Every structure is written in structure tokens, then in C-alpha cells.
Coordinates of C-alpha atoms in Angstrom, one line a residue:
M25 CA -78.7 41.3 16.6
K26 CA -74.9 41.3 17.0
H27 CA -75.2 40.0 20.5
L28 CA -77.7 37.3 19.3
R29 CA -75.2 36.1 16.7
C30 CA -72.5 35.9 19.3
A31 CA -74.7 34.0 21.7
L32 CA -75.7 31.6 18.9
A33 CA -72.1 31.1 17.9
L34 CA -71.2 30.4 21.5
L35 CA -74.0 27.9 21.8
L36 CA -72.9 26.1 18.7
C37 CA -69.3 25.9 20.0
L38 CA -70.6 24.4 23.3
L39 CA -72.7 21.8 21.4
L40 CA -69.7 20.8 19.2
V41 CA -67.4 20.6 22.3
S42 CA -70.1 18.5 24.1
A43 CA -70.5 16.2 21.1
S44 CA -66.7 15.8 20.8
S45 CA -66.5 15.0 24.5
L46 CA -69.2 12.3 24.2
A47 CA -67.4 10.8 21.2
A48 CA -64.2 10.8 23.1
A49 CA -65.9 9.2 26.1
A50 CA -67.3 6.5 23.8
Q51 CA -63.8 5.7 22.6
D52 CA -62.2 5.9 26.1
P53 CA -60.2 2.6 26.4
F54 CA -60.6 2.6 30.2
T55 CA -64.4 2.1 29.8
A56 CA -64.9 0.7 26.3
V57 CA -66.0 -2.9 25.9
P58 CA -63.3 -4.7 23.8
S59 CA -64.2 -6.2 20.5
L60 CA -63.5 -10.0 20.2
K61 CA -63.9 -12.3 17.2
I62 CA -62.9 -16.0 16.7
T63 CA -62.2 -17.3 13.2
T64 CA -61.8 -21.0 12.5
D65 CA -60.9 -23.0 9.3
S66 CA -64.1 -24.1 7.6
A67 CA -62.3 -27.3 6.6
G68 CA -61.9 -28.1 10.2
I69 CA -59.0 -30.0 11.9
A70 CA -58.3 -33.7 11.6
S71 CA -58.5 -35.6 14.8
R72 CA -55.0 -36.0 16.5
E73 CA -53.6 -33.2 14.4
T74 CA -52.6 -29.6 15.1
G75 CA -54.4 -26.7 13.5
S76 CA -55.1 -23.1 14.4
Y77 CA -57.8 -20.5 14.9
T78 CA -57.6 -16.7 15.0
I79 CA -58.4 -14.4 17.9
T80 CA -59.1 -10.8 16.7
T81 CA -59.4 -7.9 19.1
D82 CA -59.2 -4.1 19.0
V83 CA -57.3 -3.8 22.3
P84 CA -54.6 -5.8 24.1
G85 CA -55.8 -8.1 26.8
F86 CA -56.0 -11.6 28.2
V87 CA -58.1 -14.3 26.6
T88 CA -59.6 -17.6 27.9
V89 CA -60.7 -20.1 25.3
R90 CA -62.6 -23.4 26.0
L91 CA -63.6 -26.2 23.7
L92 CA -67.2 -27.4 24.0
D93 CA -68.8 -30.5 22.6
A94 CA -72.1 -30.6 20.7
S95 CA -74.0 -30.8 24.0
G96 CA -72.3 -27.7 25.3
S97 CA -70.1 -29.5 27.8
E98 CA -66.5 -28.4 28.2
V99 CA -64.0 -30.8 26.7
M100 CA -60.9 -28.8 27.8
T101 CA -59.5 -25.4 28.3
L102 CA -57.3 -24.4 25.3
C103 CA -55.9 -21.3 26.9
D104 CA -56.4 -19.6 30.3
Y105 CA -55.9 -15.9 30.5
V106 CA -53.3 -15.8 27.8
E107 CA -52.0 -12.4 26.6
V108 CA -53.1 -11.3 23.1
H109 CA -52.4 -8.2 21.1
T110 CA -54.4 -5.9 18.9
N111 CA -55.6 -7.3 15.6
D112 CA -55.0 -11.0 14.7
N113 CA -53.6 -13.6 17.1
I114 CA -53.1 -17.0 15.6
M115 CA -53.6 -19.7 18.3
S116 CA -52.6 -23.4 18.0
I117 CA -55.0 -26.3 18.9
T118 CA -54.3 -30.0 18.9
A119 CA -57.3 -32.2 18.4
R120 CA -56.6 -34.5 21.3
D121 CA -58.4 -34.8 24.7
E122 CA -56.8 -34.7 28.1
D123 CA -55.9 -38.4 27.8
R124 CA -54.1 -37.6 24.6
Q125 CA -56.6 -39.5 22.5
G126 CA -57.8 -38.1 19.3
L127 CA -61.1 -36.1 19.5
A128 CA -64.2 -37.7 18.1
E129 CA -65.4 -36.5 14.8
G130 CA -68.1 -33.9 14.9
Q131 CA -69.1 -30.3 15.5
Y132 CA -67.5 -28.5 18.4
T133 CA -67.6 -24.9 19.7
L134 CA -64.9 -22.5 20.7
S135 CA -66.0 -20.3 23.6
A136 CA -63.8 -17.3 24.3
E137 CA -63.8 -14.3 26.6
L138 CA -61.3 -11.4 26.6
V139 CA -60.5 -9.2 29.5
S140 CA -58.8 -6.0 28.3
Q141 CA -55.7 -4.5 29.9
F142 CA -58.0 -2.2 31.8
G143 CA -60.1 -5.1 33.2
I144 CA -63.1 -4.7 30.9
S145 CA -64.7 -8.0 29.7
S146 CA -65.7 -8.6 26.1
G147 CA -68.4 -11.1 27.2
V148 CA -68.4 -14.6 25.8
V149 CA -68.0 -15.1 22.0
T150 CA -68.3 -18.4 20.2
A151 CA -67.4 -20.0 16.9
S152 CA -67.9 -23.5 15.4
L153 CA -65.1 -25.9 14.9
L154 CA -65.3 -29.1 12.9
I155 CA -63.2 -32.1 13.9
T156 CA -62.7 -34.5 10.9
A157 CA -61.5 -38.1 10.6
P158 CA -57.7 -38.5 11.3
T159 CA -55.7 -38.5 8.1
S160 CA -53.1 -40.9 9.3
T161 CA -52.2 -43.2 12.2
E162 CA -49.0 -41.4 13.0
D163 CA -47.5 -38.0 12.3
E164 CA -44.9 -37.7 9.5
E165 CA -42.0 -35.3 9.9
E166 CA -40.1 -33.5 7.2
E167 CA -36.5 -32.5 7.9
E168 CA -37.1 -28.9 8.5
E169 CA -40.4 -29.3 10.5
D170 CA -39.3 -29.8 14.1
T171 CA -41.4 -27.2 15.9
A172 CA -44.4 -28.3 18.0
G173 CA -47.4 -26.1 18.7
T174 CA -46.2 -23.2 16.5
S175 CA -48.3 -20.1 16.4
A176 CA -47.7 -16.6 15.1
V177 CA -48.1 -14.9 18.4
A178 CA -46.8 -17.8 20.5
Q179 CA -50.1 -19.0 22.0
A180 CA -50.7 -22.5 23.4
P181 CA -52.4 -24.2 26.3
A182 CA -52.2 -22.3 29.6
A183 CA -50.6 -23.0 32.9
D184 CA -50.6 -26.5 34.3
E185 CA -53.0 -27.9 31.7
D186 CA -53.1 -31.7 31.0
D187 CA -52.9 -31.1 27.2
S188 CA -49.8 -29.0 27.4
D189 CA -47.6 -31.2 25.2
D190 CA -48.1 -31.6 21.5
A191 CA -45.6 -34.4 20.9
D192 CA -46.8 -37.9 20.3
S193 CA -47.4 -40.0 23.4
E194 CA -46.0 -43.0 21.5
D195 CA -42.5 -41.5 21.8
A196 CA -42.1 -42.5 25.4
E197 CA -43.1 -46.1 24.6
D198 CA -40.7 -46.2 21.6
E199 CA -37.8 -45.0 23.7
K200 CA -38.4 -47.4 26.5
S201 CA -38.4 -50.4 24.1
T202 CA -35.1 -49.2 22.4
S203 CA -32.4 -51.8 22.9
S204 CA -29.2 -50.5 24.6
S205 CA -25.8 -50.9 22.9
T206 CA -22.4 -50.6 24.6
S207 CA -22.8 -48.1 27.3
S208 CA -21.2 -46.8 30.5
S209 CA -24.7 -46.2 31.9
T210 CA -25.4 -47.8 35.3
S211 CA -28.6 -49.7 35.6
S212 CA -30.7 -48.8 38.6
S213 CA -33.3 -51.0 40.2
K214 CA -37.0 -50.0 39.9
T215 CA -38.1 -47.6 42.6
T216 CA -41.4 -46.0 43.4
T217 CA -41.9 -42.3 44.3
S218 CA -45.6 -42.4 44.5
S219 CA -48.4 -45.0 44.8
D220 CA -49.2 -44.5 41.1
L221 CA -45.8 -44.2 39.3
S222 CA -42.6 -46.1 39.2
Y223 CA -39.2 -45.6 37.6
T224 CA -36.8 -47.9 35.9
S225 CA -33.4 -47.6 34.3
G226 CA -33.5 -46.1 30.8
S227 CA -31.8 -47.2 27.6
G228 CA -30.3 -45.6 24.5
Q229 CA -28.3 -46.0 21.3
M230 CA -24.8 -45.1 20.5
G231 CA -24.6 -41.9 18.4
D232 CA -22.0 -41.0 15.8
E233 CA -20.3 -38.7 18.3
G234 CA -19.6 -41.7 20.5
L235 CA -22.1 -40.7 23.2
M236 CA -25.2 -42.3 24.4
I237 CA -28.3 -40.9 22.7
G238 CA -31.7 -41.2 24.2
V239 CA -33.5 -41.3 27.5
G240 CA -31.9 -42.6 30.6
V241 CA -28.4 -41.2 29.8
T242 CA -26.3 -41.4 33.0
D243 CA -22.8 -40.7 31.6
M244 CA -21.6 -37.1 31.5
A245 CA -20.5 -35.4 28.2
D246 CA -16.9 -34.3 28.3
Q247 CA -17.0 -30.5 28.2
S248 CA -14.9 -27.9 29.8
D249 CA -17.8 -25.7 30.9
M250 CA -21.2 -27.4 31.4
G251 CA -22.5 -25.1 34.1
Y252 CA -25.7 -26.5 35.6
W253 CA -25.4 -29.7 33.6
S254 CA -22.3 -30.9 35.5
L255 CA -23.8 -30.0 39.0
T256 CA -25.9 -31.7 41.6
S257 CA -27.9 -30.1 44.3
D258 CA -25.1 -30.4 46.8
A259 CA -22.7 -28.3 44.7
S260 CA -20.9 -25.4 46.3
D261 CA -22.5 -22.0 46.4
A262 CA -19.7 -20.7 44.1
E263 CA -20.5 -23.4 41.5
I264 CA -24.2 -22.8 41.7
W265 CA -23.8 -19.0 41.4
A266 CA -21.6 -19.5 38.3
A267 CA -24.3 -21.7 36.7
L268 CA -27.0 -19.1 37.6
T269 CA -25.1 -16.3 35.9
R270 CA -23.8 -18.3 32.9
N271 CA -25.4 -17.6 29.5
M272 CA -28.2 -20.1 28.7
M273 CA -28.9 -21.7 25.3
G274 CA -32.6 -21.7 24.6
V275 CA -34.9 -22.6 21.7
N276 CA -35.7 -19.7 19.4
V277 CA -39.5 -20.1 19.3
G278 CA -42.2 -18.5 21.4
E279 CA -42.4 -19.2 25.1
T280 CA -45.6 -21.2 24.8
E281 CA -44.3 -23.2 21.8
S282 CA -41.9 -26.1 21.8
A283 CA -39.4 -27.9 19.6
Y284 CA -38.4 -31.5 19.1
I285 CA -35.2 -33.3 20.0
Y286 CA -34.4 -36.3 17.7
D287 CA -32.4 -39.4 18.1
S288 CA -30.5 -38.7 14.8
P289 CA -29.9 -35.9 12.4
E290 CA -30.5 -38.3 9.5
K291 CA -33.8 -38.9 7.6
G292 CA -36.0 -41.5 9.3
R293 CA -35.1 -40.1 12.7
S294 CA -37.5 -40.5 15.7
R295 CA -38.5 -37.9 18.2
L296 CA -37.1 -38.2 21.7
G297 CA -39.3 -35.5 23.1
T298 CA -40.0 -31.7 23.3
V299 CA -38.4 -28.7 25.0
S300 CA -40.2 -25.4 25.5
G301 CA -39.2 -22.2 23.6
L302 CA -37.4 -19.2 25.0
S303 CA -37.4 -20.0 28.7
Q304 CA -36.0 -23.6 28.9
G305 CA -32.3 -24.2 28.7
L306 CA -30.4 -26.9 26.8
N307 CA -26.8 -28.0 27.1
V308 CA -25.1 -27.9 23.7
I309 CA -22.5 -30.6 23.4
V310 CA -21.5 -30.4 19.7
S311 CA -22.5 -27.9 17.0
R312 CA -22.1 -29.9 13.8
D313 CA -21.3 -28.7 10.3
D314 CA -24.6 -30.1 8.8
G315 CA -26.9 -27.7 10.6
W316 CA -27.6 -29.9 13.6
S317 CA -26.5 -29.7 17.2
L318 CA -26.2 -32.4 19.8
V319 CA -27.9 -31.3 23.0
E320 CA -29.2 -32.6 26.3
A321 CA -32.2 -31.5 28.3
Y322 CA -35.1 -32.8 30.4
R323 CA -38.1 -33.3 28.1
N324 CA -41.6 -32.0 28.8
E325 CA -43.5 -35.2 28.2
D326 CA -42.4 -36.8 31.5
G327 CA -39.3 -35.0 32.8
A328 CA -36.9 -37.7 31.6
F329 CA -33.4 -36.7 30.7
V330 CA -32.6 -37.0 26.9
R331 CA -29.6 -36.4 24.7
G332 CA -30.2 -36.0 21.0
Y333 CA -30.3 -33.6 18.1
I334 CA -31.9 -30.3 17.3
L335 CA -31.6 -27.9 14.3
T336 CA -28.9 -25.4 15.2
N337 CA -31.0 -22.5 13.8
K338 CA -33.6 -23.3 16.4
L339 CA -31.2 -22.2 19.2
R340 CA -30.6 -18.8 20.7
L341 CA -28.4 -17.4 23.4
V342 CA -30.1 -15.9 26.5
E343 CA -28.3 -13.6 28.9
P344 CA -29.8 -14.1 32.4
N345 CA -30.0 -11.6 35.3
T346 CA -26.7 -11.4 37.1
T347 CA -28.0 -10.0 40.4
Y348 CA -30.5 -12.7 41.5
G349 CA -31.0 -16.4 40.9
L350 CA -33.4 -19.1 42.1
V351 CA -32.6 -22.8 42.9
I352 CA -35.4 -25.4 43.4
D353 CA -34.5 -28.8 44.8
K354 CA -37.3 -31.3 44.0
A355 CA -35.8 -33.7 46.6
T356 CA -36.3 -31.3 49.5
Q357 CA -39.1 -29.3 47.8
T358 CA -37.5 -26.0 48.6
L359 CA -36.7 -22.8 46.7
T360 CA -33.5 -20.9 47.6
V361 CA -32.8 -17.3 46.6
F362 CA -29.3 -16.2 45.7
K363 CA -28.2 -12.5 45.4
D364 CA -24.8 -11.5 44.2
G365 CA -23.5 -15.0 44.9
E366 CA -24.9 -15.3 48.4
R367 CA -27.9 -17.3 49.7
I368 CA -30.4 -14.8 51.2
G369 CA -33.3 -17.1 52.1
S370 CA -35.5 -20.0 51.1
C371 CA -39.1 -21.2 51.4
D372 CA -41.1 -24.4 50.9
V373 CA -42.7 -25.3 47.6
T374 CA -44.8 -28.0 46.0
T375 CA -43.9 -29.2 42.5
G376 CA -45.6 -31.5 40.0
L377 CA -46.9 -34.9 41.0
P378 CA -47.0 -37.2 37.9
T379 CA -49.1 -40.3 37.6
S380 CA -48.9 -43.2 35.3
K381 CA -51.7 -41.6 33.2
Y382 CA -50.4 -38.0 33.3
L383 CA -46.6 -38.3 33.2
H384 CA -46.3 -34.7 31.9
R385 CA -47.3 -33.4 35.3
E386 CA -43.7 -33.9 36.4
T387 CA -42.0 -30.5 36.8
P388 CA -39.0 -30.9 34.5
A389 CA -35.5 -30.4 36.0
G390 CA -33.0 -28.2 34.2
E391 CA -32.3 -24.5 33.8
F392 CA -34.9 -21.9 33.0
I393 CA -35.5 -18.1 33.0
T394 CA -38.5 -16.2 34.2
V395 CA -40.5 -14.7 31.3
T396 CA -44.2 -13.6 31.2
R397 CA -45.7 -12.4 34.5
R398 CA -49.4 -13.2 34.5
G399 CA -50.5 -12.3 38.0
T400 CA -53.7 -14.0 39.2
T401 CA -54.8 -17.1 37.3
E402 CA -57.5 -19.7 37.7
Y403 CA -56.6 -23.0 39.4
Y404 CA -58.6 -25.7 37.6
G405 CA -61.9 -24.1 38.4
N406 CA -61.3 -24.7 42.1
G407 CA -59.5 -21.6 43.1
Y408 CA -57.0 -18.9 42.1
S409 CA -53.2 -18.6 42.2
K410 CA -51.6 -15.2 42.6
Y411 CA -48.1 -14.0 41.5
T412 CA -47.9 -16.3 38.5
I413 CA -44.7 -16.2 36.5
R414 CA -44.0 -18.5 33.5
I415 CA -40.7 -20.4 33.6
N416 CA -41.4 -23.3 31.2
G417 CA -44.0 -23.4 28.4
S418 CA -47.1 -24.3 30.3
Y419 CA -45.6 -24.3 33.8
Y420 CA -45.2 -21.5 36.3
L421 CA -44.0 -20.2 39.6
S422 CA -47.0 -19.1 41.6
E423 CA -48.5 -18.8 45.0
I424 CA -50.4 -21.8 46.4
P425 CA -54.0 -21.3 45.4
T426 CA -56.8 -19.8 47.4
T427 CA -60.4 -21.1 47.2
K428 CA -61.6 -17.7 46.1
K429 CA -60.1 -14.9 44.0
N430 CA -58.0 -12.7 46.2
G431 CA -59.1 -14.9 49.1
S432 CA -57.3 -16.0 52.3
D433 CA -58.2 -19.7 52.4
F434 CA -55.1 -21.6 51.2
S435 CA -56.4 -25.0 52.2
L436 CA -56.2 -26.4 48.6
L437 CA -52.5 -27.0 48.8
E438 CA -51.2 -25.5 52.0
D439 CA -50.7 -28.9 53.6
S440 CA -48.8 -30.1 50.5
L441 CA -45.9 -27.6 50.8
G442 CA -42.8 -29.6 51.1
E443 CA -44.1 -32.5 48.9
K444 CA -45.2 -33.0 45.3
A445 CA -48.8 -32.2 44.7
T446 CA -49.4 -29.9 41.6
R447 CA -49.9 -30.7 37.9
G448 CA -46.5 -29.2 37.0
N449 CA -46.4 -25.7 38.5
V450 CA -44.0 -24.8 41.3
C451 CA -46.4 -23.4 43.9
L452 CA -44.7 -21.3 46.6
A453 CA -45.7 -20.6 50.2
H454 CA -48.0 -17.7 51.1
D455 CA -46.4 -17.0 54.5
A456 CA -43.0 -15.4 54.5
S457 CA -40.3 -17.8 55.6
S458 CA -38.3 -17.4 58.8
D459 CA -35.3 -17.8 56.5
G460 CA -35.1 -14.5 54.7
G461 CA -38.8 -13.7 54.5
I462 CA -39.2 -15.5 51.2
N463 CA -42.6 -16.3 49.7
A464 CA -44.4 -16.0 46.4
E465 CA -45.1 -12.3 46.8
W466 CA -41.4 -11.7 47.5
I467 CA -40.4 -13.5 44.3
W468 CA -43.1 -11.5 42.4
N469 CA -41.8 -8.2 43.6
M470 CA -38.2 -9.1 43.0
T471 CA -38.9 -10.2 39.4
D472 CA -40.7 -7.0 38.7
D473 CA -37.4 -5.1 38.8
N474 CA -35.2 -8.0 37.7
K475 CA -36.1 -9.7 34.3
K476 CA -34.8 -13.0 33.0
V477 CA -33.9 -14.4 36.4
K478 CA -32.4 -17.9 36.0
V479 CA -34.1 -20.8 37.8
L480 CA -32.1 -24.0 38.4
I481 CA -34.3 -27.1 39.1
F482 CA -32.4 -30.1 40.5
D483 CA -34.1 -33.5 40.0
D484 CA -35.1 -35.9 42.7
K485 CA -33.9 -39.0 40.8
D486 CA -30.9 -40.2 38.8
R487 CA -30.7 -39.3 35.1
G488 CA -30.9 -43.0 34.3
E489 CA -34.3 -43.4 35.8
V490 CA -37.2 -43.2 33.4
P491 CA -40.9 -43.0 34.4
V492 CA -43.0 -46.0 33.7
G493 CA -46.6 -45.1 32.9
E494 CA -49.5 -46.5 30.9

């Protein structure tokens, strides 16, 4: 009997251990299917306006969200393989189509799929979204509300998307029609850089600091240390290295959010354009006592150079990597790598090709730092880009795309290296260059060990030239 009791006790223990093992296996994050839920506002979003929806998941991962119309056809991709965290992730959405027109009223569907950090898919999850009539013909702005596309977890449209800017498209037209006052700016004749888009000299207004405010500013602000902002692409290596390692002033919002630059700090001001959070640099000319700073940058809407005002509390100082730096010249379509002050190699790239309809496809010039590394991302449903690294809101460094995931056919953009061809991303060569063995994979590996590498992008046109679009 004693032996029977021992045997029964041992059997019970084995059953309990087996049950525990099965329960543990069921909770194994390496094999568990992630939970995904979308929550939308029952009141909907007014056409042309920005609202939000919530992605809830039980594991970290990467989510893709698409907006579908009543027939089930895709209207646009809201985010493509964007990183989300456990619990609630508040995502921003602007009710405009890819032509920046307000979405038609009606019932839409959000379709989302999450891939966990272990590569397990949640499957497709949907939620209804109501688009209502627009509440006004133009956005109204309060003094403290100068952030575009705000979200609690810094989510916004993904790489290279046509709807990446939340600012009003009317801003560009307003600025082009602004009359110019006394100025030292030099007018330039209209030139054409593509069959679809031309440039003309910009205009601006005199600000109370005695500087030209607005697009098309060609005079330089008088500062003792402007770093990148006082350089051209033919600067000496010593000057470029000093700019690469100099602290950068960025915008203190998420890397997929943006903030407005205005033509005045006073009420009734107008927007000059947006700059991306965290990774995009600005040159601060004057920090005023009224809580505003006079800054200059290349705006995201069309890459035009602007000088205007931003709230000082929106700014943050960023310390870049001091071992490596990257320089991209849009005129020659090349990327050059610097290490410890010396050029160590370069490779061909292809940057954004704007059109009169999609001005925002211009890769903005300026100074940036590398932030989120996303790896392989989809290229507009036509292929996949590897080694993707965010440098500016919705724009990335990446390898030229292949026709298939992890494929070897680079024909989509291979012949475009050395010229403009993308929708904003800087696509790098796949083959290692004879000059230092540089390619996209090399940059990816380097940034794995070196965070916040500064990227200087020199423009291919004068600061006074403003794109002319529809």
C-alpha cells in the first residue's frame, strides 16, 4: 500500500508538471499569436482634420494599418511596419487623401496587422471609422498649438508615403504670393530640374529682428557658429567634420511627429511649414524673451528653405555621434562617409524626385541624425527595401529595393542610382563601392554600433529657389 501511495504521488506530480509545461508553452512569446485590437472614436473624424485611433497589443511588434473605403478598396496606407509597444498606442490620422484633398464623408474601415518582435503575425484585424463633414474651410491655430501630427507614442505615416505631411497645402501658395519688402536677396531666373517641376526665386517679409522671414531666404544670418548652415558642399573636410560633430538643435516631439514654423510670434501668424521631430536639425538664430525662437530650416512640404519662429520649449539639444558622420550631396547624388575627420569612402544614391503634384517627395536638405532602424520595409507594394534607417519623419536611408523580399533583383531603381528617383527616401547602392566598400549594408552595420550619426544633406539648388507646383 505504501508503495502504491508513492506511485500515485509520483504520477500526480508528473501530471502537474506536464500541465504546467503545457501552460507555459501556451504563453511562450516565441510562438504565441499576438493579440491586436483597434479602437476608433465613435464620433468619427471630420474631413481634412486630424484625429486618432488606438492600437492595443499584448506584445511589442510592428504594425501596418491601411484605410479602406466602403467597397473595400485601399485608400492609403496609414502606417507601414511601424513599431508599437505593449498596451495602448495612440496613432494619428489626417482625413486627407494622397492628393491632400479632404476624404469624402462616409464609412471607412481600418485594416491592421501586427507582426510581433518574434515574427509572429496577429492576422488582419479591422475597425470601422466614420468620416464626417468638414467643420471649417481652414484650420485655426491657437498660440500654444504648433505641433502637427501629435500622438502619444509618436506614430504617423510610414516611410516615403505621399500623405506624410500634416500641414495645410495652402501654406505654399500663401508664401509664394507674399510680397517682398526691402531685401538683400538675389532673384534667380526660373530653372527646371525635371520635366514636371520648375523653381523660381522666393519672397519674404522683413521680421522685427531685421532679417528676411519666409521662403526663398538667400541672405545668411550673422552668427559666429552656424555649423552646417554656413557651409556649401565644397567646404573643406575640416569644416564639414566640425559640422558633423557639432551639437544639433532638434524639435522635442516624437520622430514621426512634426512642428510648425511661423512667419511671426504674434497672434494672427501664418504657418511657413513643418519640420520633423527629434531627428531633423534647425539653426537657432535668436532665442527671444517671449518664449519664441527665430530659426531656419528646410521644410518638409517641398524642401524649401524657410526662416521663421517656433516655440522655444519645442526645442531640444541633441549630441551626435563623434566617430562617424555622413554627407549626402543631392547635386552629385553621392553619400560620403567620414570617420574621425577623414573621408573613408562613398557610394551612389538616389534621392526624392518631386513633381508639381507631389512637392513633398523632395528629400529636404539640412542636418539630421539617424534614429529608428526598421530593417526590411515594403516599397509601395512593388518590392522591399532592406537596411532601412529613419533620418527625417517619414524619410529613410535604405537599400535600393528588390522585386521580392530578400530577393536579388534590384531592377526597380538600380539604373536610377546617381539621379533623383524616389518619393523622398535616400536609397543607397547594393553593391559595395570601389571607394571604401560603402553600400547600404555597410551603413546599416556601422549604425548598429554607432547611434545618432549625423547626416548632412546639401541641396542641389540655391536657397532662394522655391518649387513651383500645382
